[in-house]
PDB file of C-alpha atoms and ligand atoms in Angstrom:
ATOM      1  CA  UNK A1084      17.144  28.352  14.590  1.00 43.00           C
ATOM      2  CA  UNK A1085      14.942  24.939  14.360  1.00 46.00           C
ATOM      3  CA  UNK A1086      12.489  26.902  16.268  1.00 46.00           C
ATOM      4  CA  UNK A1087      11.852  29.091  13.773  1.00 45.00           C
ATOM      5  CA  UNK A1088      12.444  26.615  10.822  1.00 49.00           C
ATOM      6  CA  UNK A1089       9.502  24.659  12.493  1.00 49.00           C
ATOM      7  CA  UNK A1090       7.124  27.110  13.532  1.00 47.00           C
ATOM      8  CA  UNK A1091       5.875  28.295   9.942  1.00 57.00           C
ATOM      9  CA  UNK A1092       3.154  26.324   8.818  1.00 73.00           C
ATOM     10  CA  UNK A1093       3.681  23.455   6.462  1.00 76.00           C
ATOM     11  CA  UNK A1094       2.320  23.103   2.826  1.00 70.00           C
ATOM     12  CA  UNK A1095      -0.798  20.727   3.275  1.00 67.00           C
ATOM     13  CA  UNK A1096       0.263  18.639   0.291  1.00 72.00           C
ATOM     14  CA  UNK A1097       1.332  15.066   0.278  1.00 85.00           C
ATOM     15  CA  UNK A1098       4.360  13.417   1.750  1.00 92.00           C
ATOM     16  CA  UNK A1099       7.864  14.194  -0.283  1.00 93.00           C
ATOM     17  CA  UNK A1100       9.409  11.260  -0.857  1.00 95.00           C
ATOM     18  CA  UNK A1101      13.395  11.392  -0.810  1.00 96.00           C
ATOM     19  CA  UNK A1102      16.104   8.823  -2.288  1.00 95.00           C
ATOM     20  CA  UNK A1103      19.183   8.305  -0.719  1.00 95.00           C
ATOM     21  CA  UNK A1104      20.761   9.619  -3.944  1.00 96.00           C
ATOM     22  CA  UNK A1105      18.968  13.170  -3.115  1.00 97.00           C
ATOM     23  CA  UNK A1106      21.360  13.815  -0.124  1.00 97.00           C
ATOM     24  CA  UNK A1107      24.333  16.592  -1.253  1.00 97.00           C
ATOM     25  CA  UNK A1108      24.475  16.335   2.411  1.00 96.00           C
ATOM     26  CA  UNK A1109      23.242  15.067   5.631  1.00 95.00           C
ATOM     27  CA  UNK A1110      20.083  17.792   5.700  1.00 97.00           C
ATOM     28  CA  UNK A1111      20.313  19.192   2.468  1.00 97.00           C
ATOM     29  CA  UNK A1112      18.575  17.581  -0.549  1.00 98.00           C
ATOM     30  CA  UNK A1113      18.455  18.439  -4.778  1.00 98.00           C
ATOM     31  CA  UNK A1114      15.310  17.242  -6.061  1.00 96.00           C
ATOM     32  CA  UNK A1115      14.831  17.079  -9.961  1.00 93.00           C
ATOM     33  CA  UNK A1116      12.997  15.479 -12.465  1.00 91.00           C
ATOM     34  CA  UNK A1117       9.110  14.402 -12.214  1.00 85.00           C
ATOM     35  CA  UNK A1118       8.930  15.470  -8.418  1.00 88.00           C
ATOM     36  CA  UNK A1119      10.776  19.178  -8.866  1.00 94.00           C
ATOM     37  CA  UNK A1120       8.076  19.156 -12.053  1.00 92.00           C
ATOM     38  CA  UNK A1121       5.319  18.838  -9.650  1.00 88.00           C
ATOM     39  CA  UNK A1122       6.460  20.945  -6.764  1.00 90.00           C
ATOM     40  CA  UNK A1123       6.739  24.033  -9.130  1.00 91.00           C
ATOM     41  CA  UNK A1124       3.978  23.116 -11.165  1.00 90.00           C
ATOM     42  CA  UNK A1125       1.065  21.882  -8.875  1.00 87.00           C
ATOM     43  CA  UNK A1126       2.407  22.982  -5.903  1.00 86.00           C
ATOM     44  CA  UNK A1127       3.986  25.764  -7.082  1.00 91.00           C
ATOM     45  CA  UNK A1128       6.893  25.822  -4.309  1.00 92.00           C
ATOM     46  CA  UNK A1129       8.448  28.980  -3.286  1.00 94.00           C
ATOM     47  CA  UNK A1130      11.738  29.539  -1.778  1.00 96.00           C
ATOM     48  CA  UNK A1131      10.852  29.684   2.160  1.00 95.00           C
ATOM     49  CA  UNK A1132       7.589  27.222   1.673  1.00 94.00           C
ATOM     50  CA  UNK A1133       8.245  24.001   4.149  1.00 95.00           C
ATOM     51  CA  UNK A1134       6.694  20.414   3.016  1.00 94.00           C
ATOM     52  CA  UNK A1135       6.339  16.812   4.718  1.00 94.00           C
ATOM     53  CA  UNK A1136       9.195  14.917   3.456  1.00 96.00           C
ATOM     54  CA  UNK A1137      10.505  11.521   4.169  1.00 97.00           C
ATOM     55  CA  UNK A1138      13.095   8.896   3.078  1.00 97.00           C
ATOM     56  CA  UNK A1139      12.164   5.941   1.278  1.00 97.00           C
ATOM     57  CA  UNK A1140      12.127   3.199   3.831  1.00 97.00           C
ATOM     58  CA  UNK A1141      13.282   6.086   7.048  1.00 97.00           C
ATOM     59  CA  UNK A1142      12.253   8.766   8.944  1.00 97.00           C
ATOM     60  CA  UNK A1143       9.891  11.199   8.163  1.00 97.00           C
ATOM     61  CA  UNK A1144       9.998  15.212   8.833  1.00 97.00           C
ATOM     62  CA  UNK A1145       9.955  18.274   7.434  1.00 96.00           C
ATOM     63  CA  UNK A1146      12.182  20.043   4.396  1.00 96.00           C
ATOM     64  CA  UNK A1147      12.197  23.666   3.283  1.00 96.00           C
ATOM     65  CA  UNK A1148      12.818  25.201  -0.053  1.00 96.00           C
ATOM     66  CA  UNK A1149      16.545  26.996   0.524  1.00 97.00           C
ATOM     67  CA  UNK A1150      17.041  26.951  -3.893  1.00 97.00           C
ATOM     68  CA  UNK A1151      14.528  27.148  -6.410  1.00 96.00           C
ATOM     69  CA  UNK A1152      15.763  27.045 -10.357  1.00 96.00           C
ATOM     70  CA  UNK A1153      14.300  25.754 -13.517  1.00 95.00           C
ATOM     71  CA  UNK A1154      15.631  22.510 -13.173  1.00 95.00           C
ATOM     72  CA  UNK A1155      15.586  21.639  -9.636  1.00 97.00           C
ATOM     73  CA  UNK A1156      14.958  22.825  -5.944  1.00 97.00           C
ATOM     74  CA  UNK A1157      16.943  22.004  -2.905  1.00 98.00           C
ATOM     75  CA  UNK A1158      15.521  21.401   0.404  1.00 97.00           C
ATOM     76  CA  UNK A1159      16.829  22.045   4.244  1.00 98.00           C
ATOM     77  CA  UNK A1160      15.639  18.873   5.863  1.00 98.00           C
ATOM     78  CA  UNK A1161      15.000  17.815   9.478  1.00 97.00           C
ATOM     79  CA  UNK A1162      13.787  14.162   9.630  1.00 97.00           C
ATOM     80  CA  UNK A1163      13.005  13.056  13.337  1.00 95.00           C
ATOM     81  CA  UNK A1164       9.525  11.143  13.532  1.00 96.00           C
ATOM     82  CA  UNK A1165       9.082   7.089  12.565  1.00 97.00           C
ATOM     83  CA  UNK A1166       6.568   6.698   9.724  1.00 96.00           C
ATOM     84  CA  UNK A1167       3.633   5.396  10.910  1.00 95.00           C
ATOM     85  CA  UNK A1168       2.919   2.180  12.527  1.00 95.00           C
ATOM     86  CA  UNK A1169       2.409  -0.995   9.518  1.00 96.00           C
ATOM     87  CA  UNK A1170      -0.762  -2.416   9.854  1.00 95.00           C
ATOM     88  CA  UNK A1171       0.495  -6.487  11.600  1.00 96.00           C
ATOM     89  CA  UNK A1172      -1.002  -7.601   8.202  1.00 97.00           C
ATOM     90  CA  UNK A1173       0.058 -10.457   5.632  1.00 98.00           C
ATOM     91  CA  UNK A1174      -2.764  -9.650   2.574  1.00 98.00           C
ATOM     92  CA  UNK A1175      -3.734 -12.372  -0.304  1.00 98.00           C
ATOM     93  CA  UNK A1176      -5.656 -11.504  -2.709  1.00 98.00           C
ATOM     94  CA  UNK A1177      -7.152 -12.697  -6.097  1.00 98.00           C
ATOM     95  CA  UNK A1178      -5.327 -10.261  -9.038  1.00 98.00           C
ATOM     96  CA  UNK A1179      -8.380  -7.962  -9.532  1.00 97.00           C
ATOM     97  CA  UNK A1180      -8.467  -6.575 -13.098  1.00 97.00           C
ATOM     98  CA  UNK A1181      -6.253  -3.894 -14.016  1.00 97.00           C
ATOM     99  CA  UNK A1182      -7.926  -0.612 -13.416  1.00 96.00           C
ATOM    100  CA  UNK A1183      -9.138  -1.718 -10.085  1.00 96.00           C
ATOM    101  CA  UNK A1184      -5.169  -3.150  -9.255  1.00 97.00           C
ATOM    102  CA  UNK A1185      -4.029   0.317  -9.731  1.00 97.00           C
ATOM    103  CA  UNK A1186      -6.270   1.769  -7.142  1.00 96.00           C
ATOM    104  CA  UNK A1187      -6.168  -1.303  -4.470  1.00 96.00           C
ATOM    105  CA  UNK A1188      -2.298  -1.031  -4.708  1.00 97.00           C
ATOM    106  CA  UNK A1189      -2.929   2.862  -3.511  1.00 97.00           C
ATOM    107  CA  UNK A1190      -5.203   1.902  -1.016  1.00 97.00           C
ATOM    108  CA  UNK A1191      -3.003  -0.935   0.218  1.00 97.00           C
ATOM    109  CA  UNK A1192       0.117   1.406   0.757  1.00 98.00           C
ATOM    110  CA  UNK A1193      -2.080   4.035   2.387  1.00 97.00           C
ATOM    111  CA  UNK A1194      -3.884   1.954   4.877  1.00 97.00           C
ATOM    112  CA  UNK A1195      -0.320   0.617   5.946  1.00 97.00           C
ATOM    113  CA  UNK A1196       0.142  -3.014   4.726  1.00 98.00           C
ATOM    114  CA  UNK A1197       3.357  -4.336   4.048  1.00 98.00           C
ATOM    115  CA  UNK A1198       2.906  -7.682   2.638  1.00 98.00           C
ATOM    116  CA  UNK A1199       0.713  -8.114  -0.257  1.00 98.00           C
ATOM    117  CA  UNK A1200       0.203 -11.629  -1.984  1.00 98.00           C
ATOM    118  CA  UNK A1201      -1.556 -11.167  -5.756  1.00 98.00           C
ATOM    119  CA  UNK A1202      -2.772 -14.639  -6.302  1.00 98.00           C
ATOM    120  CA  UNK A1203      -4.856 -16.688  -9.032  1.00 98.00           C
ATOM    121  CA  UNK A1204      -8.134 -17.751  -8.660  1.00 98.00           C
ATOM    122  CA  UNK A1205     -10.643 -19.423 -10.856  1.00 98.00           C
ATOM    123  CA  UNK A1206     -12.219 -16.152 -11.313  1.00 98.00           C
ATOM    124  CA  UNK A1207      -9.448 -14.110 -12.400  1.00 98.00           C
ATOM    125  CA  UNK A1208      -9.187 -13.160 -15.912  1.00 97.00           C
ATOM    126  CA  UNK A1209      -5.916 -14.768 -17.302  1.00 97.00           C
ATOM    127  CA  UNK A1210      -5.218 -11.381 -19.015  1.00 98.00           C
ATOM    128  CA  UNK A1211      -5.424  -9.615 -15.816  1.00 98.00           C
ATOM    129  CA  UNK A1212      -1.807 -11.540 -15.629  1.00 98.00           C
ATOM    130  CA  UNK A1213      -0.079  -9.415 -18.655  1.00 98.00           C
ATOM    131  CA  UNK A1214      -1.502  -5.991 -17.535  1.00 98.00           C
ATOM    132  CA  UNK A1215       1.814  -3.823 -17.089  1.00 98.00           C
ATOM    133  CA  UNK A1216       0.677  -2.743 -14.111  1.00 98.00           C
ATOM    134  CA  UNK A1217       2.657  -5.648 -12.517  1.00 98.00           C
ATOM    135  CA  UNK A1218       5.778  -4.401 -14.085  1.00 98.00           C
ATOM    136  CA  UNK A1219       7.959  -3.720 -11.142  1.00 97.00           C
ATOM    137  CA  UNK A1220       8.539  -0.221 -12.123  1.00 96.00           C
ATOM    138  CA  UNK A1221       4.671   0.701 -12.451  1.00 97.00           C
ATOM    139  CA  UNK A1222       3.964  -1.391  -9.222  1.00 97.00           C
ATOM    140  CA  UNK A1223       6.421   0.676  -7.453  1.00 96.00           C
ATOM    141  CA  UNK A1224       4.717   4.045  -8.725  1.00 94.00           C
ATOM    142  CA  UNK A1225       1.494   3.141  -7.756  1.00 96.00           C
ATOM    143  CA  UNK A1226       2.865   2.073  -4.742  1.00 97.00           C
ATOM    144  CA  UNK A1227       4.571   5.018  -3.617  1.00 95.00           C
ATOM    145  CA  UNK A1228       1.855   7.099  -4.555  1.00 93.00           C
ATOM    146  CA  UNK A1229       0.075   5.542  -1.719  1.00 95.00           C
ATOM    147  CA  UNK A1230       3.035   6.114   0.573  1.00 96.00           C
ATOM    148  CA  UNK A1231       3.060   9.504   0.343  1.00 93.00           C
ATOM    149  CA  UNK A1232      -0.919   9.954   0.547  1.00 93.00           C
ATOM    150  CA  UNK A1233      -0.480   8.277   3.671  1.00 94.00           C
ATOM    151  CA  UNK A1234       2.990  10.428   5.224  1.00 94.00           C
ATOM    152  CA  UNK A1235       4.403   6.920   5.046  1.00 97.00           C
ATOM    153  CA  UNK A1236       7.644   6.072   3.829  1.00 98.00           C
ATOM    154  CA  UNK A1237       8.155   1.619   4.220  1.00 98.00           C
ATOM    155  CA  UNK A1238       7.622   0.419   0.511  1.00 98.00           C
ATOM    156  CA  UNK A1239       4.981  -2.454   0.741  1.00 98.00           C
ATOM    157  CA  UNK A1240       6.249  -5.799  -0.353  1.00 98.00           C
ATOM    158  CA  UNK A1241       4.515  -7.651  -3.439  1.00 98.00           C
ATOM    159  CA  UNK A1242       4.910 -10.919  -4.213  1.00 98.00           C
ATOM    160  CA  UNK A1243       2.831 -12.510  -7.306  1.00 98.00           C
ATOM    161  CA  UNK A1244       1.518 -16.295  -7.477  1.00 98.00           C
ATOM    162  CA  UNK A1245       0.117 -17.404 -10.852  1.00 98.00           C
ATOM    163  CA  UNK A1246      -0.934 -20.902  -9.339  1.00 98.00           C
ATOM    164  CA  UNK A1247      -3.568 -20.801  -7.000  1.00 98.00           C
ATOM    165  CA  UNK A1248      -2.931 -24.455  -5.694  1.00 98.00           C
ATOM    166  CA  UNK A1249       0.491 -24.627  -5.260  1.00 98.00           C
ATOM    167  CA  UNK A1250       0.287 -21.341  -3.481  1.00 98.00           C
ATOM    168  CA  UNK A1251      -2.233 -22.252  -1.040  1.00 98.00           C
ATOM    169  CA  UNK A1252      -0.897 -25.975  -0.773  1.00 98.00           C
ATOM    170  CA  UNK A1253       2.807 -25.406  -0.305  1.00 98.00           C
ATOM    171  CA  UNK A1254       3.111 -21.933   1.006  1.00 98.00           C
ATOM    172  CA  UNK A1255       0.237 -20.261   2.510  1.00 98.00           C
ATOM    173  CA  UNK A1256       0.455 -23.458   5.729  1.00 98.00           C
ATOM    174  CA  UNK A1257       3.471 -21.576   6.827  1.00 97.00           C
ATOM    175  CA  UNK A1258       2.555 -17.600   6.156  1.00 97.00           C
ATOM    176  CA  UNK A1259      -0.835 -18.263   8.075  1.00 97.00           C
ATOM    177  CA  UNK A1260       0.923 -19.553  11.066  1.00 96.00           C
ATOM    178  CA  UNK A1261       0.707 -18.327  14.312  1.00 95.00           C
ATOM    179  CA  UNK A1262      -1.503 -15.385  12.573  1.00 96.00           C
ATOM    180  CA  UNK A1263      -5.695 -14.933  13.286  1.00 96.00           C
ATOM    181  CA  UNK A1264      -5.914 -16.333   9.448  1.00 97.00           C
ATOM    182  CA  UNK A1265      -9.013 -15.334   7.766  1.00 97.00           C
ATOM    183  CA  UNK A1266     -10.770 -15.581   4.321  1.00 98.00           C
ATOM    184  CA  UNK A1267     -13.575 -12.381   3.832  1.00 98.00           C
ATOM    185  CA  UNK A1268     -15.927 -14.886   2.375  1.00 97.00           C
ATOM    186  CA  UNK A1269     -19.933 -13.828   2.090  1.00 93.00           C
ATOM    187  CA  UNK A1270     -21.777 -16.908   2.469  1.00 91.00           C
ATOM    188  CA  UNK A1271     -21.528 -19.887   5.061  1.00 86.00           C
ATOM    189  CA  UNK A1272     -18.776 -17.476   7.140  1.00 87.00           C
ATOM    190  CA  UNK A1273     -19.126 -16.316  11.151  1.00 93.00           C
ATOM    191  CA  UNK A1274     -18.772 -12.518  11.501  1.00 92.00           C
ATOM    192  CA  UNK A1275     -16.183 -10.479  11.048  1.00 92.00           C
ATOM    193  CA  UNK A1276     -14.421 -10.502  14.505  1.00 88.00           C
ATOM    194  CA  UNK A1277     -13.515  -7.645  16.603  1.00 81.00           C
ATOM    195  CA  UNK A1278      -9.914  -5.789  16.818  1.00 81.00           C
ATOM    196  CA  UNK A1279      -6.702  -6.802  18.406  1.00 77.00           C
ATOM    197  CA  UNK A1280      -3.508  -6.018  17.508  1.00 82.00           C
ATOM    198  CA  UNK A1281      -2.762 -10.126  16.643  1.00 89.00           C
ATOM    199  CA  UNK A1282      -0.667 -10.492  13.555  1.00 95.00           C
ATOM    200  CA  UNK A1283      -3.659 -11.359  10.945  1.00 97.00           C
ATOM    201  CA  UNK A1284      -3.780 -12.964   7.617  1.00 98.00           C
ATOM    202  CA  UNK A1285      -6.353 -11.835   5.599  1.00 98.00           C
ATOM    203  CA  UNK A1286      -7.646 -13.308   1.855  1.00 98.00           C
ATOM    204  CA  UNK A1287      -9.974 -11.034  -0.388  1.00 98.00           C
ATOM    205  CA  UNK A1288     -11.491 -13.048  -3.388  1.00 98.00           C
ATOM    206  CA  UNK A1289     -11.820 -12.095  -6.702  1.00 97.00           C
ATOM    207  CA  UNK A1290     -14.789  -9.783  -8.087  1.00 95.00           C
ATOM    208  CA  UNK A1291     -16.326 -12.826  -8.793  1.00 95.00           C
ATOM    209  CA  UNK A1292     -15.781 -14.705  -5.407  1.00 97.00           C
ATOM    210  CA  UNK A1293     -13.587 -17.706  -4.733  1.00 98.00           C
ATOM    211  CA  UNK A1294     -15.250 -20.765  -5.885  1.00 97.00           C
ATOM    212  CA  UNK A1295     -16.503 -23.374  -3.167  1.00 97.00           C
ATOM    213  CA  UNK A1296     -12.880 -25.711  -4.143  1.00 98.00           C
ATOM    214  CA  UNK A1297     -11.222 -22.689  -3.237  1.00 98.00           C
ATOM    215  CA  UNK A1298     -12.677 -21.697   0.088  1.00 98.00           C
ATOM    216  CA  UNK A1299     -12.163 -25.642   1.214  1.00 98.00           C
ATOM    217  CA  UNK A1300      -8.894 -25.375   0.405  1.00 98.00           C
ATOM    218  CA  UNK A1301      -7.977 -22.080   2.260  1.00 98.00           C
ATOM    219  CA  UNK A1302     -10.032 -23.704   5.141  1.00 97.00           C
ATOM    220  CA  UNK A1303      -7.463 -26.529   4.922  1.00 97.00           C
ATOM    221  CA  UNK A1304      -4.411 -23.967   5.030  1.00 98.00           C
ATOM    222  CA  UNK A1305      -5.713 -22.999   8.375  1.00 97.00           C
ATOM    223  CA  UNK A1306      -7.774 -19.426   6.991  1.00 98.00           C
ATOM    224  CA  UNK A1307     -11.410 -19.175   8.713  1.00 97.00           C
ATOM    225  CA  UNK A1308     -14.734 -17.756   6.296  1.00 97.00           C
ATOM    226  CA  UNK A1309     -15.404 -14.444   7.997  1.00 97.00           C
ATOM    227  CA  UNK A1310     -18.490 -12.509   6.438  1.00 96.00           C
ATOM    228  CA  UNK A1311     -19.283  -8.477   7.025  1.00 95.00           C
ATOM    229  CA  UNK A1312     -23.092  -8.947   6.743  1.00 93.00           C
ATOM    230  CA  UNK A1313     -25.601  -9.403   3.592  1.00 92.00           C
ATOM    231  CA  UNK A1314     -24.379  -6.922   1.547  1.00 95.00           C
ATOM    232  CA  UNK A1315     -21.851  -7.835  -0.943  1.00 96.00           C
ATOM    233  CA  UNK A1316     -19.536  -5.191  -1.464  1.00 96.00           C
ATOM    234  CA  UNK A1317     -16.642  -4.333  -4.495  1.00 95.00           C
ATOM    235  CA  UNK A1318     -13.407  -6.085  -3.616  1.00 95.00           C
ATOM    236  CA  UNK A1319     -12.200  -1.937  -3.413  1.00 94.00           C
ATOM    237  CA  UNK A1320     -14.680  -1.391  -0.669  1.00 95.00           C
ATOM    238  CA  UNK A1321     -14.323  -4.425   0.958  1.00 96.00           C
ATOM    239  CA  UNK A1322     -10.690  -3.994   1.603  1.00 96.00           C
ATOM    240  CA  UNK A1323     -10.929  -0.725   3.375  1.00 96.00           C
ATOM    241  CA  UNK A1324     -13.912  -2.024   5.381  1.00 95.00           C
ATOM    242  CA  UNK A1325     -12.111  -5.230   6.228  1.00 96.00           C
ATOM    243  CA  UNK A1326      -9.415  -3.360   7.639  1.00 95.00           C
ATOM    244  CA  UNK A1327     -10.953  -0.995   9.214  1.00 93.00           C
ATOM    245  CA  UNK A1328     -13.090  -3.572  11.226  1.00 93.00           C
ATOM    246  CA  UNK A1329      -9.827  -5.835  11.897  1.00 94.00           C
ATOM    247  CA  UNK A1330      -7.824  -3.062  13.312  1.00 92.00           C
ATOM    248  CA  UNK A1331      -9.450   0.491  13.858  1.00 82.00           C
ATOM    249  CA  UNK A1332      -6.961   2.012  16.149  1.00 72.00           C
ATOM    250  CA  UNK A1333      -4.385   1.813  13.602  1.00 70.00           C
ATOM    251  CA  UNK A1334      -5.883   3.421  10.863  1.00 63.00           C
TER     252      UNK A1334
HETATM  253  N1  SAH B2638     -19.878 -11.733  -6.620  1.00 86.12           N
HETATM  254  C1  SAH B2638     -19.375 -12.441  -5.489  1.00 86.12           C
HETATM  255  C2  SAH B2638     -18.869 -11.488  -4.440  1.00 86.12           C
HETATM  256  C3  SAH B2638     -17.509 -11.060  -4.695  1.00 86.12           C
HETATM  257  S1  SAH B2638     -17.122  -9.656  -3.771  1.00 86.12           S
HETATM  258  C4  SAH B2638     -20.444 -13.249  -4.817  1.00 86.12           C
HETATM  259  O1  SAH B2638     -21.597 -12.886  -4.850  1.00 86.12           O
HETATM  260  O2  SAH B2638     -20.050 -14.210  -4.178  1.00 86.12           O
HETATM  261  C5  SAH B2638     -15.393  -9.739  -3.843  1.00 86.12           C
HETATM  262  C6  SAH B2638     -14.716 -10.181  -2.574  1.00 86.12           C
HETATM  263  O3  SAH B2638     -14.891  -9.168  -1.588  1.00 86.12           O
HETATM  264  C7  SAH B2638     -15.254 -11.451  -1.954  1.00 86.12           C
HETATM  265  O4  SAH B2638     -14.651 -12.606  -2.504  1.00 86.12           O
HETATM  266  C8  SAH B2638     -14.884 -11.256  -0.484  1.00 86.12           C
HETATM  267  O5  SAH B2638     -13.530 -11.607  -0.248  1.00 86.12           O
HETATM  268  C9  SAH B2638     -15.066  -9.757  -0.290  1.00 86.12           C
HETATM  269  N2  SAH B2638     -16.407  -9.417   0.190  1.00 86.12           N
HETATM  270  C10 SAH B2638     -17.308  -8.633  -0.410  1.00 86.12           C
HETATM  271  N3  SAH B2638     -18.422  -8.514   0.334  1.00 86.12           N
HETATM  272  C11 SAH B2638     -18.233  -9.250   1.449  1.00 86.12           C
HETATM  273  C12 SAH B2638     -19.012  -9.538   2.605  1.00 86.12           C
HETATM  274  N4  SAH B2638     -20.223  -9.046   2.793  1.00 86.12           N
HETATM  275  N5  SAH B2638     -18.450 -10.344   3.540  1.00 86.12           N
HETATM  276  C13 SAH B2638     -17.232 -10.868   3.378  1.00 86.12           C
HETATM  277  N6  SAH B2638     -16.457 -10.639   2.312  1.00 86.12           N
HETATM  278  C14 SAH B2638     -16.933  -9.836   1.353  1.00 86.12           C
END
């Protein structure tokens, strides 16, 4: 019986993220709502079809489509793989402005971090603070929208620090410890060093850069300058490169 269940080919669609409250039982699932809207509508599911699904925060596997109606489908479900690995990564970065935020918190999720710092810098808009993108409801879209591009299912954490000083002064001594603790900074920085599988803290500046204060004072909370060569890139390119340089097996 799971032979067959696993032997049809699987819709090549993104990851179905599940909720505990889905569960009618311990492999059957009733999905409504915005993600039964976009199964029937984009994907346009069919009783039989099987998808990628996984539980928020658990396993990942596959479900197939045992009820279709208008309001919801149900789902057979065998979940029996880990998500993948998390990238060993603690990232800080300056609050880039809003439409760019939506698409690094994507990114973020997809390339596997788990710990994301938004911090001030001198360069960061002070409006970039009210955005509602930061709402904990929109983060958590955006957020899981990565997840399931990925086939991930471990919700990144966020944390947000208005002040760049206390931040770096009172809290950053103690996340950068016993980490490879870097700052991507262009100028006056060594190269980017190679891969290892080290626990790594990594700070991204602002579109703007961090101002010379700012790079002392990471320096002093134990981050090195690293640079990836002359050309200056958008902080959305620069994270992807960043990470893919720091750790290219797990990507
Ligand atoms: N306009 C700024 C650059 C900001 S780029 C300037 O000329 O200084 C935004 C951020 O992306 C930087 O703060 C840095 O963290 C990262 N970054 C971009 N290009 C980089 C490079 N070549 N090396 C290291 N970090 C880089």
């Amino acid at each position: 019986m799971i032979g067959v269940f696993f032997n049809r080919s699987v819709s090549p669609v993104n990851l179905i993220l599940l909720y505990t409250s889905d569960f009618k039982g311990p492999h059957h699932v009733r999905i409504s709502g915005r993600r039964f809207q976009h199964m029937r509508s984009v994907h346009k599911a069919q009783v039989g079809e099987r998808f990628r699904v996984g539980v928020l925060n658990g396993l990942i596997g596959l479900g197939e489509v045992t009820v279709l109606t208008d309001q919801y489908l149900e789902l057979r479900v065998q979940l029996n793989q880990a998500p993948p690995k998390p990238l060993p990564l603690r990232l800080i970065m300056a609050l880039p402005r809003p439409k760019m935020l939506k698409r690094t918190l994507e990114t973020v999720a997809t390339l596997g971090v788990k710990e994301l710092w938004l911090i001030n810098s001198y360069r960061v808009d002070k409006s970039y603070w009210s955005t509602p993108i930061l709402h904990a409801d929109t983060l958590r879209e955006h957020l899981l929208l990565g997840l399931e591009q990925a086939g991930d299912t471990r919700l990144p954490n966020v944390y947000l620090r208005k002040r760049f000083k206390p931040f770096v002064e009172d809290e950053l001594p103690a996340i950068a410890r016993n980490t490879r603790a870097l700052v991507a900074h262009p100028y006056d920085a060594t190269p980017c060093p190679a891969a290892t599988a080290e626990p790594t803290t990594l700070a991204i500046g602002p579109e703007g850069g961090f101002i010379a204060y700012e790079v002392n004072k990471l320096r002093e909370a134990g981050l090195e300058p690293i640079h990836l060569g002359p050309r200056i890139l958008r902080v959305e390119t620069a994270v992807p490169v960043l990470l893919s340089r720091l750790f290219p097996l797990a990507l």
